[in-house]
Amino acid sequence: MAKKSTKWFKKVRGSYIPNSWQGWLSYVPYVGYMVVSYIYVMSVVGYNLLSLLIIIPNWVAAAAVMTWLASSRSK
């Protein structure tokens, strides 16, 4: 019987791709956070340069958290 891999992600050229259903499922809150933060900032601040100064650091932080999660679950 083949051994089943417990890795959620697979490292590919400095990035990570999902390797299991848990990896794919971890994208749901990530994408949800990005959409909700965009809608919230646009409704509070409006469509101007300040909104970009709020959204971009939030999305970079979310990407850093997702990369950390992927690196910890790929070992």
mmCIF file of N, CA and C in Angstrom:
data_model
loop_
_atom_site.group_PDB
_atom_site.id
_atom_site.type_symbol
_atom_site.label_atom_id
_atom_site.label_comp_id
_atom_site.label_asym_id
_atom_site.label_seq_id
_atom_site.Cartn_x
_atom_site.Cartn_y
_atom_site.Cartn_z
ATOM 1 N N MET A 1 0.844 -1.173 0.000
ATOM 2 C CA MET A 1 0.000 0.000 0.000
ATOM 3 C C MET A 1 0.890 1.237 0.000
ATOM 4 N N ALA A 2 0.543 2.200 -0.820
ATOM 5 C CA ALA A 2 1.337 3.422 -0.926
ATOM 6 C C ALA A 2 1.088 4.312 0.290
ATOM 7 N N LYS A 3 2.161 4.953 0.728
ATOM 8 C CA LYS A 3 2.048 5.867 1.862
ATOM 9 C C LYS A 3 1.408 7.171 1.403
ATOM 10 N N LYS A 4 0.388 7.611 2.145
ATOM 11 C CA LYS A 4 -0.306 8.841 1.791
ATOM 12 C C LYS A 4 0.467 10.035 2.347
ATOM 13 N N SER A 5 0.649 11.062 1.516
ATOM 14 C CA SER A 5 1.385 12.247 1.909
ATOM 15 C C SER A 5 0.532 13.108 2.833
ATOM 16 N N THR A 6 1.162 13.658 3.888
ATOM 17 C CA THR A 6 0.447 14.548 4.803
ATOM 18 C C THR A 6 0.784 16.002 4.531
ATOM 19 N N LYS A 7 1.525 16.248 3.459
ATOM 20 C CA LYS A 7 1.874 17.619 3.109
ATOM 21 C C LYS A 7 0.682 18.306 2.458
ATOM 22 N N TRP A 8 0.393 19.517 2.912
ATOM 23 C CA TRP A 8 -0.705 20.279 2.344
ATOM 24 C C TRP A 8 -0.257 21.012 1.083
ATOM 25 N N PHE A 9 1.029 21.406 1.047
ATOM 26 C CA PHE A 9 1.552 22.193 -0.065
ATOM 27 C C PHE A 9 2.835 21.571 -0.578
ATOM 28 N N LYS A 10 3.170 21.885 -1.823
ATOM 29 C CA LYS A 10 4.393 21.430 -2.449
ATOM 30 C C LYS A 10 5.176 22.663 -2.873
ATOM 31 N N LYS A 11 6.463 22.697 -2.536
ATOM 32 C CA LYS A 11 7.297 23.841 -2.883
ATOM 33 C C LYS A 11 7.719 23.749 -4.347
ATOM 34 N N VAL A 12 7.485 24.866 -5.059
ATOM 35 C CA VAL A 12 7.827 24.933 -6.473
ATOM 36 C C VAL A 12 8.459 26.292 -6.738
ATOM 37 N N ARG A 13 9.747 26.325 -7.040
ATOM 38 C CA ARG A 13 10.477 27.544 -7.394
ATOM 39 C C ARG A 13 10.251 28.699 -6.425
ATOM 40 N N GLY A 14 10.369 28.455 -5.154
ATOM 41 C CA GLY A 14 10.240 29.516 -4.165
ATOM 42 C C GLY A 14 8.810 29.844 -3.798
ATOM 43 N N SER A 15 7.857 29.122 -4.365
ATOM 44 C CA SER A 15 6.455 29.339 -4.060
ATOM 45 C C SER A 15 5.850 28.000 -3.642
ATOM 46 N N TYR A 16 4.589 28.014 -3.326
ATOM 47 C CA TYR A 16 3.918 26.801 -2.871
ATOM 48 C C TYR A 16 2.617 26.617 -3.631
ATOM 49 N N ILE A 17 2.336 25.356 -4.001
ATOM 50 C CA ILE A 17 1.062 25.038 -4.625
ATOM 51 C C ILE A 17 0.369 23.997 -3.749
ATOM 52 N N PRO A 18 -0.960 24.009 -3.732
ATOM 53 C CA PRO A 18 -1.681 23.031 -2.913
ATOM 54 C C PRO A 18 -1.410 21.612 -3.386
ATOM 55 N N ASN A 19 -1.228 20.721 -2.403
ATOM 56 C CA ASN A 19 -0.920 19.332 -2.689
ATOM 57 C C ASN A 19 -2.028 18.407 -2.186
ATOM 58 N N SER A 20 -3.004 18.949 -1.475
ATOM 59 C CA SER A 20 -4.100 18.150 -0.937
ATOM 60 C C SER A 20 -5.349 19.010 -0.828
ATOM 61 N N TRP A 21 -6.439 18.387 -0.440
ATOM 62 C CA TRP A 21 -7.684 19.138 -0.307
ATOM 63 C C TRP A 21 -7.594 20.150 0.829
ATOM 64 N N GLN A 22 -6.779 19.868 1.864
ATOM 65 C CA GLN A 22 -6.608 20.835 2.945
ATOM 66 C C GLN A 22 -5.907 22.092 2.441
ATOM 67 N N GLY A 23 -4.958 21.915 1.550
ATOM 68 C CA GLY A 23 -4.268 23.056 0.953
ATOM 69 C C GLY A 23 -5.208 23.915 0.135
ATOM 70 N N TRP A 24 -6.037 23.265 -0.667
ATOM 71 C CA TRP A 24 -7.013 24.013 -1.456
ATOM 72 C C TRP A 24 -8.027 24.701 -0.556
ATOM 73 N N LEU A 25 -8.433 24.037 0.508
ATOM 74 C CA LEU A 25 -9.421 24.602 1.417
ATOM 75 C C LEU A 25 -8.877 25.797 2.189
ATOM 76 N N SER A 26 -7.572 25.849 2.384
ATOM 77 C CA SER A 26 -6.983 26.985 3.106
ATOM 78 C C SER A 26 -7.067 28.290 2.299
ATOM 79 N N TYR A 27 -7.315 28.182 1.004
ATOM 80 C CA TYR A 27 -7.472 29.391 0.192
ATOM 81 C C TYR A 27 -8.824 30.073 0.397
ATOM 82 N N VAL A 28 -9.807 29.372 0.926
ATOM 83 C CA VAL A 28 -11.142 29.950 1.112
ATOM 84 C C VAL A 28 -11.105 31.143 2.068
ATOM 85 N N PRO A 29 -10.542 31.019 3.291
ATOM 86 C CA PRO A 29 -10.492 32.202 4.152
ATOM 87 C C PRO A 29 -9.551 33.285 3.621
ATOM 88 N N TYR A 30 -8.507 32.886 2.910
ATOM 89 C CA TYR A 30 -7.563 33.851 2.342
ATOM 90 C C TYR A 30 -8.255 34.750 1.314
ATOM 91 N N VAL A 31 -8.944 34.138 0.379
ATOM 92 C CA VAL A 31 -9.649 34.901 -0.643
ATOM 93 C C VAL A 31 -10.813 35.671 -0.018
ATOM 94 N N GLY A 32 -11.479 35.058 0.948
ATOM 95 C CA GLY A 32 -12.565 35.745 1.635
ATOM 96 C C GLY A 32 -12.090 36.995 2.346
ATOM 97 N N TYR A 33 -10.932 36.908 3.001
ATOM 98 C CA TYR A 33 -10.373 38.077 3.680
ATOM 99 C C TYR A 33 -10.051 39.182 2.675
ATOM 100 N N MET A 34 -9.485 38.809 1.548
ATOM 101 C CA MET A 34 -9.135 39.807 0.545
ATOM 102 C C MET A 34 -10.376 40.513 0.004
ATOM 103 N N VAL A 35 -11.420 39.777 -0.268
ATOM 104 C CA VAL A 35 -12.649 40.371 -0.806
ATOM 105 C C VAL A 35 -13.326 41.253 0.241
ATOM 106 N N VAL A 36 -13.451 40.741 1.477
ATOM 107 C CA VAL A 36 -14.118 41.504 2.533
ATOM 108 C C VAL A 36 -13.337 42.770 2.870
ATOM 109 N N SER A 37 -12.007 42.678 2.936
ATOM 110 C CA SER A 37 -11.223 43.873 3.245
ATOM 111 C C SER A 37 -11.345 44.914 2.126
ATOM 112 N N TYR A 38 -11.385 44.476 0.886
ATOM 113 C CA TYR A 38 -11.560 45.398 -0.233
ATOM 114 C C TYR A 38 -12.914 46.100 -0.147
ATOM 115 N N ILE A 39 -13.962 45.338 0.057
ATOM 116 C CA ILE A 39 -15.311 45.918 0.139
ATOM 117 C C ILE A 39 -15.416 46.871 1.324
ATOM 118 N N TYR A 40 -14.864 46.478 2.465
ATOM 119 C CA TYR A 40 -14.948 47.319 3.655
ATOM 120 C C TYR A 40 -14.205 48.650 3.464
ATOM 121 N N VAL A 41 -12.975 48.568 2.973
ATOM 122 C CA VAL A 41 -12.188 49.795 2.789
ATOM 123 C C VAL A 41 -12.840 50.704 1.748
ATOM 124 N N MET A 42 -13.333 50.136 0.681
ATOM 125 C CA MET A 42 -13.973 50.964 -0.342
ATOM 126 C C MET A 42 -15.254 51.610 0.174
ATOM 127 N N SER A 43 -15.970 50.925 1.062
ATOM 128 C CA SER A 43 -17.203 51.516 1.583
ATOM 129 C C SER A 43 -16.923 52.584 2.630
ATOM 130 N N VAL A 44 -15.838 52.445 3.388
ATOM 131 C CA VAL A 44 -15.518 53.419 4.436
ATOM 132 C C VAL A 44 -14.715 54.594 3.879
ATOM 133 N N VAL A 45 -13.666 54.308 3.132
ATOM 134 C CA VAL A 45 -12.756 55.349 2.653
ATOM 135 C C VAL A 45 -13.201 55.902 1.310
ATOM 136 N N GLY A 46 -13.675 55.045 0.446
ATOM 137 C CA GLY A 46 -14.068 55.479 -0.900
ATOM 138 C C GLY A 46 -13.011 55.106 -1.914
ATOM 139 N N TYR A 47 -13.266 55.413 -3.145
ATOM 140 C CA TYR A 47 -12.365 55.071 -4.237
ATOM 141 C C TYR A 47 -11.366 56.207 -4.449
ATOM 142 N N ASN A 48 -10.276 56.168 -3.695
ATOM 143 C CA ASN A 48 -9.223 57.175 -3.848
ATOM 144 C C ASN A 48 -7.878 56.556 -3.496
ATOM 145 N N LEU A 49 -6.852 57.377 -3.496
ATOM 146 C CA LEU A 49 -5.493 56.880 -3.249
ATOM 147 C C LEU A 49 -5.325 56.341 -1.837
ATOM 148 N N LEU A 50 -5.996 56.928 -0.871
ATOM 149 C CA LEU A 50 -5.897 56.452 0.508
ATOM 150 C C LEU A 50 -6.362 55.009 0.648
ATOM 151 N N SER A 51 -7.359 54.641 -0.113
ATOM 152 C CA SER A 51 -7.837 53.257 -0.039
ATOM 153 C C SER A 51 -6.754 52.276 -0.488
ATOM 154 N N LEU A 52 -5.976 52.651 -1.494
ATOM 155 C CA LEU A 52 -4.859 51.789 -1.920
ATOM 156 C C LEU A 52 -3.788 51.680 -0.845
ATOM 157 N N LEU A 53 -3.568 52.763 -0.124
ATOM 158 C CA LEU A 53 -2.568 52.744 0.950
ATOM 159 C C LEU A 53 -3.013 51.888 2.131
ATOM 160 N N ILE A 54 -4.268 51.582 2.209
ATOM 161 C CA ILE A 54 -4.780 50.694 3.255
ATOM 162 C C ILE A 54 -4.859 49.254 2.754
ATOM 163 N N ILE A 55 -5.351 49.072 1.536
ATOM 164 C CA ILE A 55 -5.578 47.724 1.009
ATOM 165 C C ILE A 55 -4.281 46.987 0.700
ATOM 166 N N ILE A 56 -3.342 47.646 0.065
ATOM 167 C CA ILE A 56 -2.109 46.960 -0.355
ATOM 168 C C ILE A 56 -1.331 46.385 0.828
ATOM 169 N N PRO A 57 -1.095 47.131 1.926
ATOM 170 C CA PRO A 57 -0.408 46.497 3.063
ATOM 171 C C PRO A 57 -1.205 45.340 3.682
ATOM 172 N N ASN A 58 -2.542 45.441 3.679
ATOM 173 C CA ASN A 58 -3.356 44.337 4.184
ATOM 174 C C ASN A 58 -3.194 43.091 3.327
ATOM 175 N N TRP A 59 -3.183 43.271 2.021
ATOM 176 C CA TRP A 59 -3.036 42.121 1.136
ATOM 177 C C TRP A 59 -1.633 41.534 1.196
ATOM 178 N N VAL A 60 -0.622 42.381 1.369
ATOM 179 C CA VAL A 60 0.753 41.877 1.510
ATOM 180 C C VAL A 60 0.880 41.072 2.800
ATOM 181 N N ALA A 61 0.280 41.562 3.871
ATOM 182 C CA ALA A 61 0.306 40.827 5.140
ATOM 183 C C ALA A 61 -0.429 39.494 5.013
ATOM 184 N N ALA A 62 -1.556 39.489 4.315
ATOM 185 C CA ALA A 62 -2.297 38.244 4.106
ATOM 186 C C ALA A 62 -1.475 37.251 3.281
ATOM 187 N N ALA A 63 -0.763 37.739 2.282
ATOM 188 C CA ALA A 63 0.094 36.867 1.475
ATOM 189 C C ALA A 63 1.245 36.309 2.309
ATOM 190 N N ALA A 64 1.793 37.130 3.216
ATOM 191 C CA ALA A 64 2.869 36.659 4.091
ATOM 192 C C ALA A 64 2.365 35.566 5.029
ATOM 193 N N VAL A 65 1.168 35.746 5.561
ATOM 194 C CA VAL A 65 0.584 34.721 6.442
ATOM 195 C C VAL A 65 0.314 33.445 5.660
ATOM 196 N N MET A 66 -0.194 33.562 4.456
ATOM 197 C CA MET A 66 -0.467 32.389 3.629
ATOM 198 C C MET A 66 0.827 31.670 3.254
ATOM 199 N N THR A 67 1.881 32.415 2.967
ATOM 200 C CA THR A 67 3.172 31.804 2.657
ATOM 201 C C THR A 67 3.745 31.096 3.873
ATOM 202 N N TRP A 68 3.607 31.708 5.045
ATOM 203 C CA TRP A 68 4.067 31.066 6.280
ATOM 204 C C TRP A 68 3.299 29.766 6.523
ATOM 205 N N LEU A 69 1.978 29.807 6.346
ATOM 206 C CA LEU A 69 1.168 28.606 6.522
ATOM 207 C C LEU A 69 1.595 27.513 5.551
ATOM 208 N N ALA A 70 1.805 27.896 4.293
ATOM 209 C CA ALA A 70 2.212 26.919 3.280
ATOM 210 C C ALA A 70 3.576 26.333 3.592
ATOM 211 N N SER A 71 4.511 27.159 4.061
ATOM 212 C CA SER A 71 5.841 26.624 4.372
ATOM 213 C C SER A 71 5.807 25.712 5.587
ATOM 214 N N SER A 72 4.960 26.012 6.553
ATOM 215 C CA SER A 72 4.902 25.165 7.738
ATOM 216 C C SER A 72 4.160 23.846 7.456
ATOM 217 N N ARG A 73 3.259 23.852 6.488
ATOM 218 C CA ARG A 73 2.501 22.636 6.159
ATOM 219 C C ARG A 73 3.108 21.845 5.014
ATOM 220 N N SER A 74 4.258 22.265 4.511
ATOM 221 C CA SER A 74 4.892 21.524 3.417
ATOM 222 C C SER A 74 6.061 20.690 3.898
ATOM 223 N N LYS A 75 6.318 20.673 5.165
ATOM 224 C CA LYS A 75 7.453 19.904 5.688
ATOM 225 C C LYS A 75 7.065 18.525 6.086
#
